[in-house]
Each structure stands twice: as C-alpha cells, then as structure tokens.
Amino acid sequence: KSGSIWDDWTLTCVRETWELGFAVLAYPSPGPDGPPSPPRERVVLHRSVNRRNLAPMTSTVAKLSDALSRNELRDLSRPSDWQGALMLAGDLALLIAAFALAIWQPWLSPLSVLVIAGRQLAFAIVMHDCAHKSLFRTLWLNEFAGKWIGGGSIDAPFLAYRAYHLEHHKFAGTPDDPDHRLVEGYPVTKDSLRRKFIRDFTGQTFVKELAFSWKDATLAGKLPFLVFQAVMIGALALAGAVWAIALWW
C-alpha cells in the first residue's frame, strides 16, 4: 500500500544499504489484526536508479545466484587468518580505547559504556563465527578465540553454544528450531514493550540473566569467563582504575 508508514520504513532501510546494491523484501503494510503477511515478491533496486527517485523493479525469483556467481560466493566465504585476526584486534583496540577514555575523563563514562556494549555484541559475533569455524582459516584459532575471547567475554560456554546454534540452523524456521521461542511471542503490545524497557533500564533483566548464567555452573564452563574478567581487572589495576570494571557490567 503505497505511502504507508511500513513502506516509508522499508525505503529508509533501502537507502541505508544502497551502495551495496542489496535486495530487500517488499512487505504489505500491517493491518489491524497483526503484522504484515510473509513477503510475496522481491524488490530489486539497481545501482543505476536515482537514489532520490527510487523506481524499484519487482521479480518473483529470489535466488542468491541472481546477485553472486559461484566463484564470487566462494571468494566471499573463504576464511582468512589475517583478516580474522585484524577484525578481532580492532574489537580489542576499541575496548581498550573505551576504558582509557573513561579513565582519562570519568565524565565521559556514558560514552565509554556505549562503545563497550557494542564490543560485547561484537564478541558475541566472534563466538558465532568461530562456532561455524569461519572466522579463521586455521581451526584451532576458531576454537581458541571462540572459547576464550568470544564466549569468555560474554559468559557463554562456547561448545554448548555451538551445539545449540547448529540445531538452530538444522531446524531454522520450524517448530523444532531452538530459537523459535525468542520470536514466538511477537509482535508484542505497547504495554508489554514498555515493561520490557523498564526491566532493562532498572537492571531487572541483568539480575535475571546473571542468576540464570550461574545456575548449574561448573568451573570448566565458567573458566573462560573468569579468566577474561581477571585479565580486564588486572589491566585496570595496572592503570590504577579498578573501578572502571563497573563499565563492563
């Protein structure tokens, strides 16, 4: 339905990813009874189309091969030790810079918290890519980084996560998908969303997740997390700012 809020949002997303030439899914606008129905057609936006005067072309075919050749896909999918190390080094450098900023000027701590939160997400992605053995070409580097940095930083047992996540890929989108419970309650009402925000901002979600993470915990399962925390605390102690560990939490 042309001119709907949903279409405006879709076009905004398209503009953000324009230079990459991505394809997006065109959804009908949401009705009074719930969210939009599944996509019926793909909208392909070509680079030759003017950004300010979008004129999408529709197609009923949605194949990866329409956008990438087999050789291009192989090149993009090939793991690299040096690229993986460079990405991981960048995440660690940003983490160090965020702590350094807060230690230098404590009043900038809110900015540091935002950067640190972003790196926590990045470390979760490191764990994900290592679980797929795709961050590094060398297998043991995936095991090490996934366990001691990715999983260790966010207190997620790497091997348990891998087993769980591979089940997700095996049954993706079906009732047997272990991630199905994460989305089955959506869309939520405004009142429900407001309660979720309140729980997050007041720390209730943190306490709940922390208690859950230590339920039936073992030393072997917690060791990467404890080592990661010890390294951070040790580094901050050398900088004379142990207090800064609170920014991580």
C-alpha positions as a printed NumPy array, in Angstrom:
array([[  0.   ,   0.   ,   0.   ],
       [  1.854,   2.981,  -1.27 ],
       [  2.61 ,   5.747,   1.179],
       [  2.184,   3.676,   4.337],
       [  4.481,   4.011,   7.323],
       [  5.719,   0.487,   6.622],
       [  6.735,   1.433,   3.07 ],
       [  8.485,   4.578,   4.316],
       [ 10.442,   2.491,   6.794],
       [ 11.349,  -0.015,   4.081],
       [ 12.6  ,   2.679,   1.727],
       [ 14.649,   4.204,   4.53 ],
       [ 16.374,   0.875,   5.058],
       [ 16.963,   0.574,   1.331],
       [ 18.636,   3.954,   1.18 ],
       [ 20.947,   2.986,   4.045],
       [ 22.175,  -0.107,   2.164],
       [ 22.04 ,   1.426,  -1.294],
       [ 25.72 ,   1.48 ,  -2.135],
       [ 25.977,  -2.25 ,  -1.505],
       [ 23.259,  -2.98 ,  -4.039],
       [ 21.293,  -5.16 ,  -1.639],
       [ 17.893,  -6.593,  -2.413],
       [ 15.09 ,  -6.069,   0.089],
       [ 11.79 ,  -7.755,   0.654],
       [  8.648,  -5.791,  -0.067],
       [  6.026,  -6.397,   2.601],
       [  2.431,  -5.212,   2.526],
       [  1.603,  -2.673,   5.206],
       [  0.434,  -4.131,   8.545],
       [ -3.276,  -4.498,   9.02 ],
       [ -5.395,  -4.094,  12.146],
       [ -5.113,  -7.776,  13.033],
       [ -1.35 ,  -8.053,  13.251],
       [  1.964,  -7.848,  11.431],
       [  2.426,  -7.958,   7.662],
       [  1.977, -11.258,   5.919],
       [  5.07 , -13.021,   4.521],
       [  6.754, -11.393,   1.519],
       [  5.22 , -12.136,  -1.871],
       [  7.827, -10.619,  -4.115],
       [ 11.36 ,  -9.328,  -4.075],
       [ 12.165,  -5.737,  -4.887],
       [ 15.482,  -5.32 ,  -6.655],
       [ 16.955,  -1.828,  -6.612],
       [ 19.66 ,  -1.366,  -9.206],
       [ 22.598,   0.993,  -8.793],
       [ 21.527,   2.824, -11.923],
       [ 18.319,   4.04 , -10.246],
       [ 18.499,   7.544,  -8.824],
       [ 18.589,   7.489,  -5.007],
       [ 16.169,  10.39 ,  -4.735],
       [ 13.677,   8.951,  -7.165],
       [ 13.503,   5.261,  -6.375],
       [ 11.888,   3.146,  -9.052],
       [ 12.108,  -0.466,  -7.885],
       [ 11.708,  -3.375, -10.257],
       [  9.928,  -6.449,  -8.966],
       [ 10.719, -10.082,  -9.577],
       [  9.174, -13.294,  -8.299],
       [ 12.574, -15.042,  -8.347],
       [ 14.716, -14.807,  -5.202],
       [ 17.979, -16.632,  -5.769],
       [ 21.419, -15.88 ,  -4.403],
       [ 22.825, -16.735,  -7.815],
       [ 20.995, -13.69 ,  -9.227],
       [ 23.401, -11.459,  -7.331],
       [ 26.588, -13.523,  -6.962],
       [ 28.375, -16.029,  -9.133],
       [ 29.62 , -19.277,  -7.635],
       [ 33.215, -18.027,  -7.721],
       [ 32.276, -14.723,  -6.063],
       [ 30.412, -16.552,  -3.328],
       [ 33.39 , -18.864,  -2.783],
       [ 35.765, -15.902,  -2.502],
       [ 33.498, -14.102,  -0.038],
       [ 33.079, -17.256,   2.069],
       [ 36.764, -18.192,   2.311],
       [ 38.113, -17.76 ,   5.889],
       [ 41.335, -15.838,   6.403],
       [ 43.622, -15.936,   9.41 ],
       [ 44.962, -12.422,   8.943],
       [ 41.565, -10.874,   8.266],
       [ 40.053, -12.649,  11.267],
       [ 42.937, -11.511,  13.462],
       [ 42.635,  -7.942,  12.163],
       [ 38.927,  -7.829,  12.963],
       [ 39.459,  -9.265,  16.439],
       [ 42.33 ,  -6.859,  17.096],
       [ 40.065,  -3.983,  16.113],
       [ 37.436,  -5.071,  18.63 ],
       [ 40.025,  -5.362,  21.397],
       [ 41.542,  -1.983,  20.483],
       [ 38.144,  -0.299,  20.701],
       [ 37.529,  -1.937,  24.074],
       [ 40.86 ,  -0.672,  25.406],
       [ 40.182,   2.795,  23.988],
       [ 36.762,   2.898,  25.663],
       [ 38.249,   2.094,  29.083],
       [ 41.087,   4.564,  28.511],
       [ 38.602,   7.31 ,  27.658],
       [ 36.67 ,   6.811,  30.896],
       [ 39.852,   6.658,  32.977],
       [ 41.145,   9.849,  31.37 ],
       [ 37.87 ,  11.738,  31.735],
       [ 35.387,   9.923,  34.018],
       [ 32.563,  12.208,  32.934],
       [ 32.831,  10.556,  29.506],
       [ 31.966,   7.186,  31.026],
       [ 28.477,   7.096,  29.425],
       [ 30.145,   7.256,  26.005],
       [ 32.544,   4.502,  27.03 ],
       [ 29.625,   2.332,  28.127],
       [ 28.065,   2.63 ,  24.669],
       [ 31.323,   1.596,  22.986],
       [ 31.85 ,  -1.282,  25.425],
       [ 28.294,  -2.514,  24.864],
       [ 28.976,  -2.522,  21.126],
       [ 32.128,  -4.581,  21.667],
       [ 30.213,  -7.061,  23.805],
       [ 27.933,  -7.615,  20.845],
       [ 30.995,  -7.882,  18.588],
       [ 32.465, -10.583,  20.842],
       [ 29.181, -12.486,  20.638],
       [ 29.541, -12.346,  16.85 ],
       [ 33.118, -13.603,  17.21 ],
       [ 31.766, -16.579,  19.146],
       [ 29.133, -17.161,  16.457],
       [ 31.616, -17.079,  13.583],
       [ 34.079, -19.298,  15.447],
       [ 31.267, -21.763,  16.16 ],
       [ 30.876, -22.034,  12.395],
       [ 34.686, -22.305,  12.059],
       [ 34.56 , -19.389,   9.656],
       [ 36.404, -16.538,  11.395],
       [ 39.847, -18.099,  10.893],
       [ 41.172, -20.495,   8.3  ],
       [ 43.137, -22.327,  10.996],
       [ 40.723, -24.462,  13.004],
       [ 42.416, -24.175,  16.389],
       [ 42.279, -20.38 ,  16.165],
       [ 38.493, -20.632,  15.858],
       [ 38.4  , -22.873,  18.92 ],
       [ 40.658, -20.601,  20.959],
       [ 39.068, -17.268,  20.029],
       [ 35.552, -18.649,  20.26 ],
       [ 36.074, -20.11 ,  23.72 ],
       [ 38.427, -17.681,  25.47 ],
       [ 37.509, -14.35 ,  23.85 ],
       [ 34.076, -14.615,  22.235],
       [ 32.411, -16.883,  24.76 ],
       [ 34.657, -15.889,  27.65 ],
       [ 33.838, -12.212,  27.344],
       [ 30.068, -12.642,  27.476],
       [ 29.941, -15.676,  29.798],
       [ 28.672, -18.116,  27.173],
       [ 30.083, -21.688,  27.127],
       [ 31.44 , -21.998,  23.603],
       [ 30.905, -25.709,  22.958],
       [ 27.391, -25.654,  24.414],
       [ 26.571, -22.629,  22.275],
       [ 27.888, -24.354,  19.149],
       [ 25.723, -27.433,  19.701],
       [ 22.675, -25.25 ,  20.355],
       [ 23.296, -22.958,  17.402],
       [ 23.856, -25.765,  14.909],
       [ 20.49 , -27.174,  15.956],
       [ 19.034, -23.77 ,  15.086],
       [ 20.475, -23.982,  11.581],
       [ 19.315, -27.562,  11.212],
       [ 15.703, -26.711,  12.078],
       [ 15.594, -22.992,  11.214],
       [ 12.075, -21.63 ,  10.91 ],
       [ 10.379, -24.808,  12.124],
       [  8.738, -25.633,  15.471],
       [ 11.901, -27.633,  16.341],
       [ 14.102, -24.544,  15.984],
       [ 15.53 , -23.844,  19.483],
       [ 15.458, -20.117,  18.66 ],
       [ 11.748, -20.235,  17.876],
       [ 10.881, -19.291,  21.456],
       [ 12.751, -15.996,  21.008],
       [ 10.249, -14.72 ,  18.456],
       [  7.068, -16.699,  19.018],
       [  5.613, -14.003,  21.291],
       [  5.971, -11.208,  18.757],
       [  4.599,  -8.759,  17.893],
       [  4.094,  -7.609,  21.477],
       [  1.708,  -4.955,  22.704],
       [  2.875,  -1.447,  23.57 ],
       [  2.337,  -2.19 ,  27.262],
       [  4.473,  -5.311,  27.015],
       [  7.243,  -3.422,  25.215],
       [  7.141,  -0.7  ,  27.868],
       [  7.517,  -3.317,  30.613],
       [ 10.483,  -4.822,  28.791],
       [ 12.199,  -1.427,  28.634],
       [ 11.534,  -0.833,  32.335],
       [ 13.05 ,  -4.196,  33.239],
       [ 16.111,  -3.46 ,  31.116],
       [ 16.722,   0.085,  32.37 ],
       [ 16.172,  -0.792,  36.034],
       [ 18.562,  -3.756,  35.952],
       [ 15.935,  -6.448,  36.443],
       [ 16.904,  -8.193,  33.208],
       [ 20.568,  -8.105,  34.251],
       [ 19.858,  -9.774,  37.59 ],
       [ 17.665, -12.412,  35.947],
       [ 20.228, -13.236,  33.261],
       [ 23.089, -13.281,  35.762],
       [ 21.227, -15.707,  38.03 ],
       [ 20.391, -17.921,  35.062],
       [ 24.005, -17.966,  33.846],
       [ 25.21 , -19.284,  37.21 ],
       [ 22.538, -21.942,  37.532],
       [ 24.18 , -25.391,  37.467],
       [ 27.505, -23.701,  36.646],
       [ 30.737, -25.69 ,  36.609],
       [ 34.32 , -24.49 ,  36.949],
       [ 35.179, -25.789,  33.49 ],
       [ 32.249, -23.941,  31.96 ],
       [ 32.972, -20.688,  33.82 ],
       [ 36.761, -20.721,  33.473],
       [ 36.951, -18.715,  30.194],
       [ 34.668, -16.046,  31.674],
       [ 36.623, -15.868,  34.938],
       [ 39.935, -15.628,  33.06 ],
       [ 38.607, -12.855,  30.804],
       [ 37.376, -10.9  ,  33.833],
       [ 40.675, -11.437,  35.646],
       [ 42.645, -10.13 ,  32.67 ],
       [ 40.484,  -6.996,  32.47 ],
       [ 40.691,  -6.358,  36.222],
       [ 44.447,  -6.924,  36.187],
       [ 44.941,  -4.488,  33.304],
       [ 42.757,  -1.869,  35.009],
       [ 44.642,  -2.373,  38.279],
       [ 47.897,  -1.616,  36.483],
       [ 46.255,   1.571,  35.21 ],
       [ 45.169,   2.431,  38.751],
       [ 41.487,   2.316,  37.837],
       [ 39.936,  -0.94 ,  39.043],
       [ 36.673,   0.965,  39.407],
       [ 36.363,   1.03 ,  35.609],
       [ 35.407,  -2.667,  35.543],
       [ 31.923,  -1.449,  36.506],
       [ 31.622,  -0.036,  32.977],
       [ 31.67 ,  -3.569,  31.61 ],
       [ 28.672,  -4.522,  33.704]])
